[in-house]
XYZ file of C-alpha atoms in Angstrom:
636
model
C -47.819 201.390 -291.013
C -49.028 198.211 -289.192
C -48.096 196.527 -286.231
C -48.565 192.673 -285.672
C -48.361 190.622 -282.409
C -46.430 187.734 -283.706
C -44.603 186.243 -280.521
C -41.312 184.330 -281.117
C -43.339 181.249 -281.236
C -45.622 181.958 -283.531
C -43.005 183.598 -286.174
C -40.500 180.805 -286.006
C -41.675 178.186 -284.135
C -40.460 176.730 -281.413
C -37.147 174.177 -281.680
C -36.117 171.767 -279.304
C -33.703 174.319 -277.740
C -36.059 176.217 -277.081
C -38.014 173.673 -275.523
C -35.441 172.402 -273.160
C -33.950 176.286 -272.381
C -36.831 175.816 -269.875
C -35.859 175.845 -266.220
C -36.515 173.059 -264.235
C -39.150 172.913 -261.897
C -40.613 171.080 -259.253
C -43.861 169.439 -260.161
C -45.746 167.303 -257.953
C -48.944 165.415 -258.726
C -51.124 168.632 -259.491
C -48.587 168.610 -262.642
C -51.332 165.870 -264.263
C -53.862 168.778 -264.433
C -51.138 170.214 -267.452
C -51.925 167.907 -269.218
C -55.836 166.647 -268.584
C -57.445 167.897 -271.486
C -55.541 165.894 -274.058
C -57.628 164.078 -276.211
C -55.499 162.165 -278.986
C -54.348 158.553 -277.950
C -51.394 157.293 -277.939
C -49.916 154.543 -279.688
C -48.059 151.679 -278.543
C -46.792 151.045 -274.611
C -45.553 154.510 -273.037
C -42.301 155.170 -271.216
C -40.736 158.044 -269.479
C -36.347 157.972 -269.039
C -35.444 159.916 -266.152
C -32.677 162.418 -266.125
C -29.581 160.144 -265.905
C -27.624 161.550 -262.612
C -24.137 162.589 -262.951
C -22.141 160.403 -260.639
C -18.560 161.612 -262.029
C -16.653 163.982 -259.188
C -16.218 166.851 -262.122
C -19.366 168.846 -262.408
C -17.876 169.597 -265.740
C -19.118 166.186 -266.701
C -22.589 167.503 -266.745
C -23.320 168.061 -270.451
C -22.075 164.672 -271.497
C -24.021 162.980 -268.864
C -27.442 164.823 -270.557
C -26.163 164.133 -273.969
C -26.109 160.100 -272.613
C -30.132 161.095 -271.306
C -31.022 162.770 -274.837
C -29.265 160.059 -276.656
C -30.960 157.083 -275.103
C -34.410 159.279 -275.461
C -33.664 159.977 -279.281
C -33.162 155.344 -279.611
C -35.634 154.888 -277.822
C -38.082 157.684 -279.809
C -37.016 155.796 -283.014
C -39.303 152.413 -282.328
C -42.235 153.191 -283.933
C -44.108 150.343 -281.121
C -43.463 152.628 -278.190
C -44.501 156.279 -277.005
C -41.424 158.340 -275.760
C -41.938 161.061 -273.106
C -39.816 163.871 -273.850
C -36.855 165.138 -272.091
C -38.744 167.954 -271.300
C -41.301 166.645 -269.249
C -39.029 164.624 -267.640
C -36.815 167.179 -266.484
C -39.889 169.037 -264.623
C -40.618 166.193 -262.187
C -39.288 166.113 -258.875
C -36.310 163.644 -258.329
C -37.792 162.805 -254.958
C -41.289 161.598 -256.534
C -41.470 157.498 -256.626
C -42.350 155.741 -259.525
C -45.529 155.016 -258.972
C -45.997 159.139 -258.758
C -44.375 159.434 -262.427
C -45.767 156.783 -263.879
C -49.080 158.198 -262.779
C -48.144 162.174 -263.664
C -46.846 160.813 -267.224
C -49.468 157.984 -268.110
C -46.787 155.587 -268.559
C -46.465 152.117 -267.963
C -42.848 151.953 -267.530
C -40.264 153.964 -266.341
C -36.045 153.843 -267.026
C -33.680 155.264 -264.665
C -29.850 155.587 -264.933
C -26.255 157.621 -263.758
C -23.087 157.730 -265.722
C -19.652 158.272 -264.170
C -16.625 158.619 -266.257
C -13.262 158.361 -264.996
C -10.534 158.907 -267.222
C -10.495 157.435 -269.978
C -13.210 155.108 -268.393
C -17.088 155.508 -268.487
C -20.002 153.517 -266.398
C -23.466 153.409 -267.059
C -26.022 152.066 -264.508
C -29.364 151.705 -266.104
C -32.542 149.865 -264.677
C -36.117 149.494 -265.854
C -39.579 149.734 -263.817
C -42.385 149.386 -264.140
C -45.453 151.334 -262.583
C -46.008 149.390 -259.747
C -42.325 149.634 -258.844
C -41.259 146.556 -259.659
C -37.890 146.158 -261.471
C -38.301 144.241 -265.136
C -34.166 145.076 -265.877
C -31.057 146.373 -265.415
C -27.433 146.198 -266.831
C -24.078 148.046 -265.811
C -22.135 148.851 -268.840
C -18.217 149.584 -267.913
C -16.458 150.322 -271.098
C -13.159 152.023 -272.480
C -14.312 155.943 -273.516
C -14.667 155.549 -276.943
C -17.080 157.132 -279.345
C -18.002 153.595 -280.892
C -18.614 152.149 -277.409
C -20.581 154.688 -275.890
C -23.045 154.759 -279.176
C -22.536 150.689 -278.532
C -23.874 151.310 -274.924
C -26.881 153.127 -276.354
C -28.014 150.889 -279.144
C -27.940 148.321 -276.350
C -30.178 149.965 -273.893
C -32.580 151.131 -276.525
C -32.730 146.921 -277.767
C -32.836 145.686 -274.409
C -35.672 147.885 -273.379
C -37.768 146.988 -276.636
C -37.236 143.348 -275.820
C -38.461 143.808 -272.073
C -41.531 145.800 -272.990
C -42.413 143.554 -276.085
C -42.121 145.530 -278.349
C -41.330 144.855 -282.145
C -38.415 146.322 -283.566
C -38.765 146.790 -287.535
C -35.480 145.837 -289.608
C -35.563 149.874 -290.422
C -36.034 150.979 -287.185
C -33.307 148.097 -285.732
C -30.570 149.233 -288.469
C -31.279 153.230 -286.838
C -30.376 152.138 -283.706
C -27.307 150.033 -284.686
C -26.009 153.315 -286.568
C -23.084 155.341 -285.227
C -23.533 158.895 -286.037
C -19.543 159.515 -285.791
C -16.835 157.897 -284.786
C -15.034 160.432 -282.844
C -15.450 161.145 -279.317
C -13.966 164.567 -279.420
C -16.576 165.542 -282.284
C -19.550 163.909 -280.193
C -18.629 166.081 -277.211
C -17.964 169.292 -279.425
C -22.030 168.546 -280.925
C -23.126 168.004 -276.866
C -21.777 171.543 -276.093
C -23.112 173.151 -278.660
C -26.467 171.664 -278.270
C -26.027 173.316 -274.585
C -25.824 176.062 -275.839
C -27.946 175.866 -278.543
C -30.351 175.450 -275.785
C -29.686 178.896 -274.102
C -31.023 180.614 -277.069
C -29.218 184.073 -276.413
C -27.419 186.178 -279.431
C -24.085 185.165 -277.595
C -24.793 181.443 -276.647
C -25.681 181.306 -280.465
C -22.417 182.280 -281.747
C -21.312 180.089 -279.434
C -22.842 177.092 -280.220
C -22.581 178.014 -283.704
C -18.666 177.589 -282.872
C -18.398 173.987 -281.217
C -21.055 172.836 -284.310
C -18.327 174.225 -286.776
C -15.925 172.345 -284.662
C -17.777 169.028 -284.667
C -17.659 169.144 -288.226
C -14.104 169.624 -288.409
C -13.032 167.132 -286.834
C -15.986 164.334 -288.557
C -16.715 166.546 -291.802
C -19.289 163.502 -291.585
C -21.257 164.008 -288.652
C -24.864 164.749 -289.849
C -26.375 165.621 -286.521
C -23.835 168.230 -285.981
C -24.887 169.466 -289.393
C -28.333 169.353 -288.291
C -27.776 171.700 -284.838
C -25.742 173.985 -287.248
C -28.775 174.611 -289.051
C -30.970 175.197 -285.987
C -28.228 177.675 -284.969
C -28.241 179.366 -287.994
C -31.837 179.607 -287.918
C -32.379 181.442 -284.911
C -29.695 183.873 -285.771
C -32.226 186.750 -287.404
C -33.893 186.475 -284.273
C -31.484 187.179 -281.448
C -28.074 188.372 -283.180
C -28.891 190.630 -286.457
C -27.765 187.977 -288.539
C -29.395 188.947 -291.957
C -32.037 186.607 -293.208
C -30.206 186.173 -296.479
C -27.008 184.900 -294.745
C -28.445 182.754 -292.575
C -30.884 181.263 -295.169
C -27.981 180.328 -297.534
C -25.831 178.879 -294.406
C -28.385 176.976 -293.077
C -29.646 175.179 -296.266
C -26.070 174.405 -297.553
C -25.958 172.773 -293.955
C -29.404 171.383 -294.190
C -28.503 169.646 -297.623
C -25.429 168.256 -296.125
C -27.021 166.714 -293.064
C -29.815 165.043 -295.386
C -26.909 164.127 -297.802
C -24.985 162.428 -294.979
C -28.286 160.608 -293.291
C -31.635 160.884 -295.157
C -33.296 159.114 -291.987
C -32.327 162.707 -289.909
C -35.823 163.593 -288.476
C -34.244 166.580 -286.722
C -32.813 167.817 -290.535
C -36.144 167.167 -291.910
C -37.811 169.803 -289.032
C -34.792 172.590 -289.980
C -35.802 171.733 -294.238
C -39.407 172.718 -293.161
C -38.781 175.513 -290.885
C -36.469 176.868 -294.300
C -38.985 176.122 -296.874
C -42.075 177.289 -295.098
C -40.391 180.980 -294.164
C -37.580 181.853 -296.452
C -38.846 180.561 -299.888
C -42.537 180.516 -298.723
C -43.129 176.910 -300.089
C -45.785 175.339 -298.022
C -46.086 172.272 -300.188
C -42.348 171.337 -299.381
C -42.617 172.230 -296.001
C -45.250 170.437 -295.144
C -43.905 167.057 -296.835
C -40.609 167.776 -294.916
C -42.272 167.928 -291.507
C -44.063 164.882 -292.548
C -40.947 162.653 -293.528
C -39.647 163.873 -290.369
C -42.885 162.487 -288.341
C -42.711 159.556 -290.605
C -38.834 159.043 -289.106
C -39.196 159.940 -285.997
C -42.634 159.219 -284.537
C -42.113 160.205 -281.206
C -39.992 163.326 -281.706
C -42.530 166.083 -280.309
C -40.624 169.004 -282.372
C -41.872 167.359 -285.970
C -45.550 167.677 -284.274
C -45.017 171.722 -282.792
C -43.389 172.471 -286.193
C -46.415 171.111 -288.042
C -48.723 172.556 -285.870
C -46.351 175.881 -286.407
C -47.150 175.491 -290.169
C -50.996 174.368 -290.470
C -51.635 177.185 -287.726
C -49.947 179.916 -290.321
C -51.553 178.548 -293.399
C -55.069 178.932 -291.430
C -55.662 175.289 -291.311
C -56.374 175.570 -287.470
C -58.757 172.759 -286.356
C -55.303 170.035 -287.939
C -52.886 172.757 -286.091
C -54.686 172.136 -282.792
C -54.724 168.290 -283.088
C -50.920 168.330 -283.777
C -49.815 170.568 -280.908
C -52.296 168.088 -279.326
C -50.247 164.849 -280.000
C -46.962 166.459 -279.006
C -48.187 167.242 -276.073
C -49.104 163.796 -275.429
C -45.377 163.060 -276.215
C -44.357 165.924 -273.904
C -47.079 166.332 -271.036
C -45.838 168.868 -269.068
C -43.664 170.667 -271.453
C -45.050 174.614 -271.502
C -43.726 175.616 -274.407
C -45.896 173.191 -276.282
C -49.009 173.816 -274.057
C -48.131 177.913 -275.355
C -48.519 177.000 -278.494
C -51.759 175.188 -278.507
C -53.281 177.980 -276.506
C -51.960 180.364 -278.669
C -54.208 178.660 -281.735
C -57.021 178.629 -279.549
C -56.721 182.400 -279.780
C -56.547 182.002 -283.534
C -60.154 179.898 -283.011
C -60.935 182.537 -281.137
C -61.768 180.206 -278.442
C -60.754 183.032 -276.042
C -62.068 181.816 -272.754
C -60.884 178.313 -273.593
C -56.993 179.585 -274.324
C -57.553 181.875 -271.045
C -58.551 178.868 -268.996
C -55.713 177.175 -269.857
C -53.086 179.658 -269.507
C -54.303 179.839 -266.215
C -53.594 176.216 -265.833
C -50.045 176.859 -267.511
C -48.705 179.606 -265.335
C -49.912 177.836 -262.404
C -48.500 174.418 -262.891
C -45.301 175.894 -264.734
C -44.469 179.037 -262.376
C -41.076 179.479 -263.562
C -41.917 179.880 -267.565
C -42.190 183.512 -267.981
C -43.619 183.022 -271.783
C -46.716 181.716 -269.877
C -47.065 185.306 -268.333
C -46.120 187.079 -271.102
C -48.130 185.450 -273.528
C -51.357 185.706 -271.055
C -50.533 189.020 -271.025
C -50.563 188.956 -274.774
C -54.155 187.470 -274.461
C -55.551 190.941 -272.462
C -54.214 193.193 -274.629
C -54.868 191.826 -277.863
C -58.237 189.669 -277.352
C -59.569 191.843 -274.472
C -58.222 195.258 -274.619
C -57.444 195.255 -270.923
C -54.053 196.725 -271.127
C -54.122 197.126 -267.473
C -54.559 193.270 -266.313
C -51.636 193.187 -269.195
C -49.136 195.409 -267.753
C -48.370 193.191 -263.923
C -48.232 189.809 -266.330
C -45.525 191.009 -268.854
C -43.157 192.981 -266.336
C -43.126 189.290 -264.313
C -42.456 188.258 -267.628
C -39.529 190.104 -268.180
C -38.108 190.473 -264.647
C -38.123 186.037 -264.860
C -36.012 186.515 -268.025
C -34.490 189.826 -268.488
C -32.883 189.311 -271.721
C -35.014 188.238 -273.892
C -35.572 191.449 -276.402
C -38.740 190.029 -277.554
C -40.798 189.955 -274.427
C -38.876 193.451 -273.650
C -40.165 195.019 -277.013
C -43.697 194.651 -276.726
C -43.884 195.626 -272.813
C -42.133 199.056 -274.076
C -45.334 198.820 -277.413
C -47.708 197.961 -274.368
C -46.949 201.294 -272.879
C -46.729 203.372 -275.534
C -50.384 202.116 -276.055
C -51.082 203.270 -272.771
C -49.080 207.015 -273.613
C -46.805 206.205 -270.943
C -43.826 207.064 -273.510
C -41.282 207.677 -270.586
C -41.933 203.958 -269.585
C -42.715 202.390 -273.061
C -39.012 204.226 -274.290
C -37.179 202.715 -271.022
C -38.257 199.062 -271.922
C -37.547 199.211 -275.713
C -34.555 200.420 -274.985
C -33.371 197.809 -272.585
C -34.313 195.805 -275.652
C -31.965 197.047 -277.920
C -29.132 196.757 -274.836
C -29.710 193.323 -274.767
C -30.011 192.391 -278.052
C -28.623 195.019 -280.412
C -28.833 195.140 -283.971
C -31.720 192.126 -283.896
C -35.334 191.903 -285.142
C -37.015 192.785 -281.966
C -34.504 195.913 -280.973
C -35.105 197.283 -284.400
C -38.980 196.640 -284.562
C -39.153 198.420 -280.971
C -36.660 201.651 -281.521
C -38.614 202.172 -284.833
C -42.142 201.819 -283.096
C -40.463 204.397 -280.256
C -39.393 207.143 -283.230
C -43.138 206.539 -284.981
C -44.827 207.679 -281.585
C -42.070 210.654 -281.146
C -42.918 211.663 -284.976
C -39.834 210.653 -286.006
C -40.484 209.360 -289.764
C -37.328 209.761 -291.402
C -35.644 208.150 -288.068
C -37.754 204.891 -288.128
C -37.573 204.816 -291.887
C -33.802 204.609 -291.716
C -34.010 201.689 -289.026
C -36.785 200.042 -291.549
C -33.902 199.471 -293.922
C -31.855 197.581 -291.268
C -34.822 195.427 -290.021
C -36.258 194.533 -293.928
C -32.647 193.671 -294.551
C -32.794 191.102 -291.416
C -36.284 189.570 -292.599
C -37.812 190.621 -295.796
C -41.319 189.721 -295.414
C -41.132 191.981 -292.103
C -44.384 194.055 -293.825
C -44.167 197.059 -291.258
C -40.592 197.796 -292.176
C -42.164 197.652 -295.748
C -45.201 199.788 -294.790
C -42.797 202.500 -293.735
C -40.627 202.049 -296.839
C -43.386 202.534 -298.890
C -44.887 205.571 -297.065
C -41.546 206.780 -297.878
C -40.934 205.829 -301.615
C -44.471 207.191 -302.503
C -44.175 210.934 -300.346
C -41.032 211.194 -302.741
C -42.755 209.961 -306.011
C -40.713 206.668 -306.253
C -43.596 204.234 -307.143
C -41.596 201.551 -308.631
C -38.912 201.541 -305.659
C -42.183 201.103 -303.659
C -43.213 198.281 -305.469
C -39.883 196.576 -305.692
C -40.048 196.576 -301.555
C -42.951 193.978 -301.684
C -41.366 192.156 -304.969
C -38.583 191.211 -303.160
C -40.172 189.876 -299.913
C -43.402 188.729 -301.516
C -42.515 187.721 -304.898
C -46.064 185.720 -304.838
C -48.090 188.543 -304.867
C -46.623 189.560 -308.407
C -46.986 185.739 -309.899
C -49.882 186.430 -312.726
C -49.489 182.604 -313.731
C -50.470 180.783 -310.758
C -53.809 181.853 -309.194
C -53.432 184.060 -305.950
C -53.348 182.407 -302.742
C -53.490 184.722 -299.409
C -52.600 183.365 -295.970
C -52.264 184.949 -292.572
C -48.263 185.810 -293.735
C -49.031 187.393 -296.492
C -52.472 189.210 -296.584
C -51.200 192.202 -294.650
C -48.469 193.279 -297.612
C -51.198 192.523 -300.136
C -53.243 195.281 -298.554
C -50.477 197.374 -298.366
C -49.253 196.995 -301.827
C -52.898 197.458 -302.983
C -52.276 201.897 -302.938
C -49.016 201.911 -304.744
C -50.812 199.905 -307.574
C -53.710 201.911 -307.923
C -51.336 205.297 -308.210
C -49.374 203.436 -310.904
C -52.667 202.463 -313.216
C -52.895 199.051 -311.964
C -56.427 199.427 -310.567
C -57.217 195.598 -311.855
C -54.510 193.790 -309.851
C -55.205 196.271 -306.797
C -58.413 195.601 -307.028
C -57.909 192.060 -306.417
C -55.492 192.346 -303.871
C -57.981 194.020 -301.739
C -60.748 192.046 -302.753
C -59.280 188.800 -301.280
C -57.864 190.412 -298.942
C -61.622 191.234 -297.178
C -62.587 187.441 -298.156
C -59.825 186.362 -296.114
C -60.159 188.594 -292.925
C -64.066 187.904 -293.064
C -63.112 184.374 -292.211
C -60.242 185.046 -289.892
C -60.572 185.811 -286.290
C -60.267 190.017 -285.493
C -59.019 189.892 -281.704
C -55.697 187.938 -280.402
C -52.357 188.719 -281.082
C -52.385 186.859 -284.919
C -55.666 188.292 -285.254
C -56.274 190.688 -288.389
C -57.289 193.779 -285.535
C -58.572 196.254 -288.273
C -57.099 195.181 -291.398
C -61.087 195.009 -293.354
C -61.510 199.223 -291.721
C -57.947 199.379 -293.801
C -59.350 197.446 -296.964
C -62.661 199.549 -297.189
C -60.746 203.000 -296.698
C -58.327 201.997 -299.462
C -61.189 201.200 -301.468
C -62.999 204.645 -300.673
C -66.021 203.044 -298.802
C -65.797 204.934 -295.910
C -68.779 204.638 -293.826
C -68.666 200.937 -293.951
C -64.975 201.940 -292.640
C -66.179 203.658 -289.913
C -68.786 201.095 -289.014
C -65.739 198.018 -288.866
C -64.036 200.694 -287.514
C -66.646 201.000 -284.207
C -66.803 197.593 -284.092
C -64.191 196.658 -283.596
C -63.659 199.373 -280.814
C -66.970 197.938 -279.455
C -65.190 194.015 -279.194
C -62.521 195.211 -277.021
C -59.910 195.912 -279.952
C -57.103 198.206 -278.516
C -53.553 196.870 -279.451
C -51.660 199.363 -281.503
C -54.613 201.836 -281.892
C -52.673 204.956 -281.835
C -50.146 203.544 -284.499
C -53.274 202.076 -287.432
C -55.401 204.837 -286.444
C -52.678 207.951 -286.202
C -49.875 206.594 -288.515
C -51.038 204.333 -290.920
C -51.123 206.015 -294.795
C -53.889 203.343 -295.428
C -56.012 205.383 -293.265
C -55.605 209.030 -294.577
C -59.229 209.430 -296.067
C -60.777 208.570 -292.954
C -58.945 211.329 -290.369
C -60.629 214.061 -291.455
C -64.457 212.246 -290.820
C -65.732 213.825 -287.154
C -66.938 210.502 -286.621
C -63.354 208.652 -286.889
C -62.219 211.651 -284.680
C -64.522 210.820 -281.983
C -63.799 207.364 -281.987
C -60.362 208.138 -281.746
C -60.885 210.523 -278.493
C -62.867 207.526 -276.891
C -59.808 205.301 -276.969
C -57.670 208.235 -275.557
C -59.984 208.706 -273.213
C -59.842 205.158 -272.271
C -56.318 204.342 -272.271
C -55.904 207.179 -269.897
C -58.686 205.234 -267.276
C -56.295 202.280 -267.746
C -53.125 204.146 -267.220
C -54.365 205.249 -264.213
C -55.736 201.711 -262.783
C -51.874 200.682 -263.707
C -50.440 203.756 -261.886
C -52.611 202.693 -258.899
C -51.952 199.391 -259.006
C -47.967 200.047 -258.973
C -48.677 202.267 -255.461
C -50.629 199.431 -253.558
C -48.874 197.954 -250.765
């Protein structure tokens, strides 16, 4: 049984909910420093559109009055001559900065400003452009009837009157975008803005919910594509938060996926969802990557097609062209920390470790309020460093900034149980499953809590549940294995990893490992060899080692000990032991008590005195750090 670090954003990705469920803060001009390492340029003349403020008396009004901001963003992102800033950053800055202040925190030129009041059956919209020296280039009042047509009207108009006072060139393509009106009914168009709000919340309930007013978009304009498009995002997230099984959310989200496409082939937000399917629920990387491409192609300035292709290079192992891409959406999206996460996250996977410490450093102190920055840091310590006490203070502010999130909650309770605190590790894991019951994360953490209480036929049980949630889940699988083969069922063992890893079993293509699938290949490699199928084994392990010999050890997507796992299978065991010291020697802690004490891929190497020994110095040691944590919690 194995245990990998994968955070929610490097399983998944991150979507644009995610990316605006941030909560604002106030940045000031020490907010440029997010943002000064950035090395890609941009193309074409750069603008930043302020939060439009809501002028009507009903606060009510709130969510239409963003959807106006997003909308005139997602026009504006379409014109291929300009560079967008995202809504994210944007919604960071202090209202009471001038424009001289943004223009300089953003490195734009230009900078567009608005409110919206609706009355009635009445809407205004006050917009004006400036530029970095404060000077005013435009403006326009637009006082229409509240219609659907008008207020997509209102948009197309800002976005062309913008282009025109910026000189920039609209392409025929790009103009015909603009022009289009992606429904004609106002009630559907405020049934998609509420469930993108909650969309945005990204909680098992706000799910559901949002997965309701998307259903009721549709209804009303069966031919709505963008409402078909935040369905699918919905739907995606679902495994994650709500126990949604993997299958049923797969086969609701492409069937809404095709439709969207179907409906508007120019959808760059469809194109991101396509990817995000093909790349982790039928494991085709080629598609993937030619869907995150159209949708870069579509939308140039749409920072999500750039974190989901970063997302993808950075799981297929292509790293350096991972890095660049987070890279350029942060040049979209400055002072966004979700994307700033993600490319320090891959510096991990360089194992640039100082580099990604340096700059969450520079995350959690320009972005204060983003508790993945802390957790994530935290992250970094345990799994890079093996200081599991500097760990500890970063992921309980992590959790008390955002209490329900059962990811962040899960592997505080694992960082505990590292530390044999199991009183502790139990009470976070099981605030996990509180908040999120019946979800990937609650299941991952009760089964870690019944492996450390010896509990085997306990966490097997809830292995069933989680591999039934997300098949290529490979410690459920580990378990389900252990368990197949203690009872003599080989093939039922087998069939675990056909079903979740069918590639592994394809004898017509050549074999292809990548950091999502190497792990079950080692795994699988036992059950072959007590079946007769030493040859395929064989060569499951085999590149298996030449992978991990050219992927980074430390960091939470790191391969931790998986080469001590490959030569024990294999019967080597001193050169076992040796990894084995090693990596004890680099710092490597994370899970030890779980690979070293309950993995089956391990058995020939308990009995060795030397393995032993090793395995009393990292008792020894996470009983120092317990203590430092024990003293640290009594300080005044």
């Amino acid at each position: 049984m194995v245990w990998v670090a994968f955070s929610l954003t490097s399983r998944l990705g991150v979507h644009s909910s995610d990316i605006d469920a941030e909560p604002p803060a106030v940045v000031d001009a020490q907010a440029a420093d997010l943002a000064s390492d950035l090395t890609v340029k941009r193309p074409g003349k750069a603008i930043a559109v302020l939060p439009f403020a809501n002028l009507s008396q009903e606060k009510s009004n709130e969510p239409f009055t963003s959807g106006i901001h997003d909308d005139v963003l997602t026009q504006l992102a379409k014109v291929g001559a300009l560079t967008v800033i995202s809504g994210t950053s944007v919604r960071r800055l202090d209202r009471s900065m001038s424009i001289p202040q943004i223009s300089a925190i953003l490195r734009v030129e230009s900078v567009l400003e608005g409110s919206v009041q609706r009355v009635g059956d009445r809407v205004r919209i006050n917009v004006q452009l400036i530029n970095a020296s404060d000077e005013h280039m435009w403006a326009e009042t637009y006082d229409r009837e509240l219609t659907a047509a008008n207020i997509f009207a209102i948009q197309s108009e800002i976005a062309r009157a913008v282009t025109g006072a910026l000189q920039a060139t609209l392409s025929t393509q790009q103009l015909a975008d603009i022009e289009a009106r992606p429904t004609e009914s106002f009630a559907a168009y405020e049934a998609y803005l509420l469930g993108r709000q909650q969309l945005r919340q990204r909680t098992s309930e706000t799910l559901f919910e949002a997965q309701r007013y998307f259903e009721k978009a549709i209804a009303i304009d069966p031919g709505y594509a963008r409402a078909y498009a935040g369905l699918a995002d919905t739907l995606l997230l679902q495994p994650e938060y709500s126990g949604v099984s993997q299958e049923e959310a797969g086969n609701n989200a492409i069937t809404a996926i095709d439709t969207a496409l179907e409906l508007d082939d120019r959808l760059g937000e469809a194109q991101v969802a396509l990817a995000l399917y093909k790349s982790l629920w039928q494991n085709d990387f080629t598609g993937a990557e030619t869907a995150v491409r159209r949708a870069i192609e579509l939308s140039p300035n749409y920072p999500e097609a750039y974190r989901s292709y970063g997302m993808l290079l950075n799981r297929l192992g292509r790293l350096e062209e991972g890095l660049y891409n987070y890279r350029r959406a942060l040049e979209l999206d400055p002072l966004s920390p979700s994307t700033r996460l993600l490319l320090t996250e891959i510096l991990t996977n360089l194992e640039r470790h100082d580099e990604a410490n340096e700059s969450y450093r520079k995350l959690i102190e320009v972005a204060p309020d983003f508790p993945r920055g802390f957790f994530s840091k935290g992250m970094l310590e345990w799994f890079a460093f093996g200081r599991l006490d500097l760990a500890v203070p970063l992921m309980e502010q992590s959790v008390a900034m955002d209490p329900g999130d059962p990811n962040m909650l899960t592997f505080l309770g694992g960082l505990f149980l590292d530390l044999g605190d199991e009183a502790t590790g139990a009470r976070w894991i099981e605030r996990a499953e509180k908040v999120a019951l019946g979800s990937l994360w609650a299941n991952v953490g009760i089964a870690w809590l019944h492996l450390y209480r010896g509990e085997t036929s306990e966490a097997v049980a809830l292995s069933h549940q989680t591999a039934r949630i997300w098949s290529r889940w490979y410690p459920s699988l580990a378990l389900l294995r252990d368990d197949h083969v203690a009872a003599g069922r080989y093939q039922q063992a087998i069939d675990t990893y056909r079903q979740g890893y069918p590639e592994l079993f394809d004898t017509h293509t050549p074999l292809v490992l990548e950091p999502t699938n190497y792990h079950a290949a080692i795994d699988l490699a036992p059950v072959l060899i007590e079946v007769g199928d030493d040859e395929r084994a064989n060569e499951l392990l085999d590149q298996s080692l030449a992978f991990v010999r050219d992927w980074p050890r430390m960091g939470g997507y790191g391969h931790l000990i998986s080469d001590v796992e490959i030569y024990a299978i294999k019967g080597d065991t001193q050169t076992a032991l040796d990894a084995l010291r090693s990596a004890i020697d680099d710092g490597w802690r994370a899970t030890w008590w779980l690979r070293l004490e309950r993995n089956s891929n391990l058995a020939g190497l308990r009995d060795e005195p030397e393995f032993q020994r090793m395995l009393g110095d990292l008792r020894a040691d996470m009983a120092e750090q317990l203590e430092k944590v024990r003293a640290n919690d009594q300080s005044p």
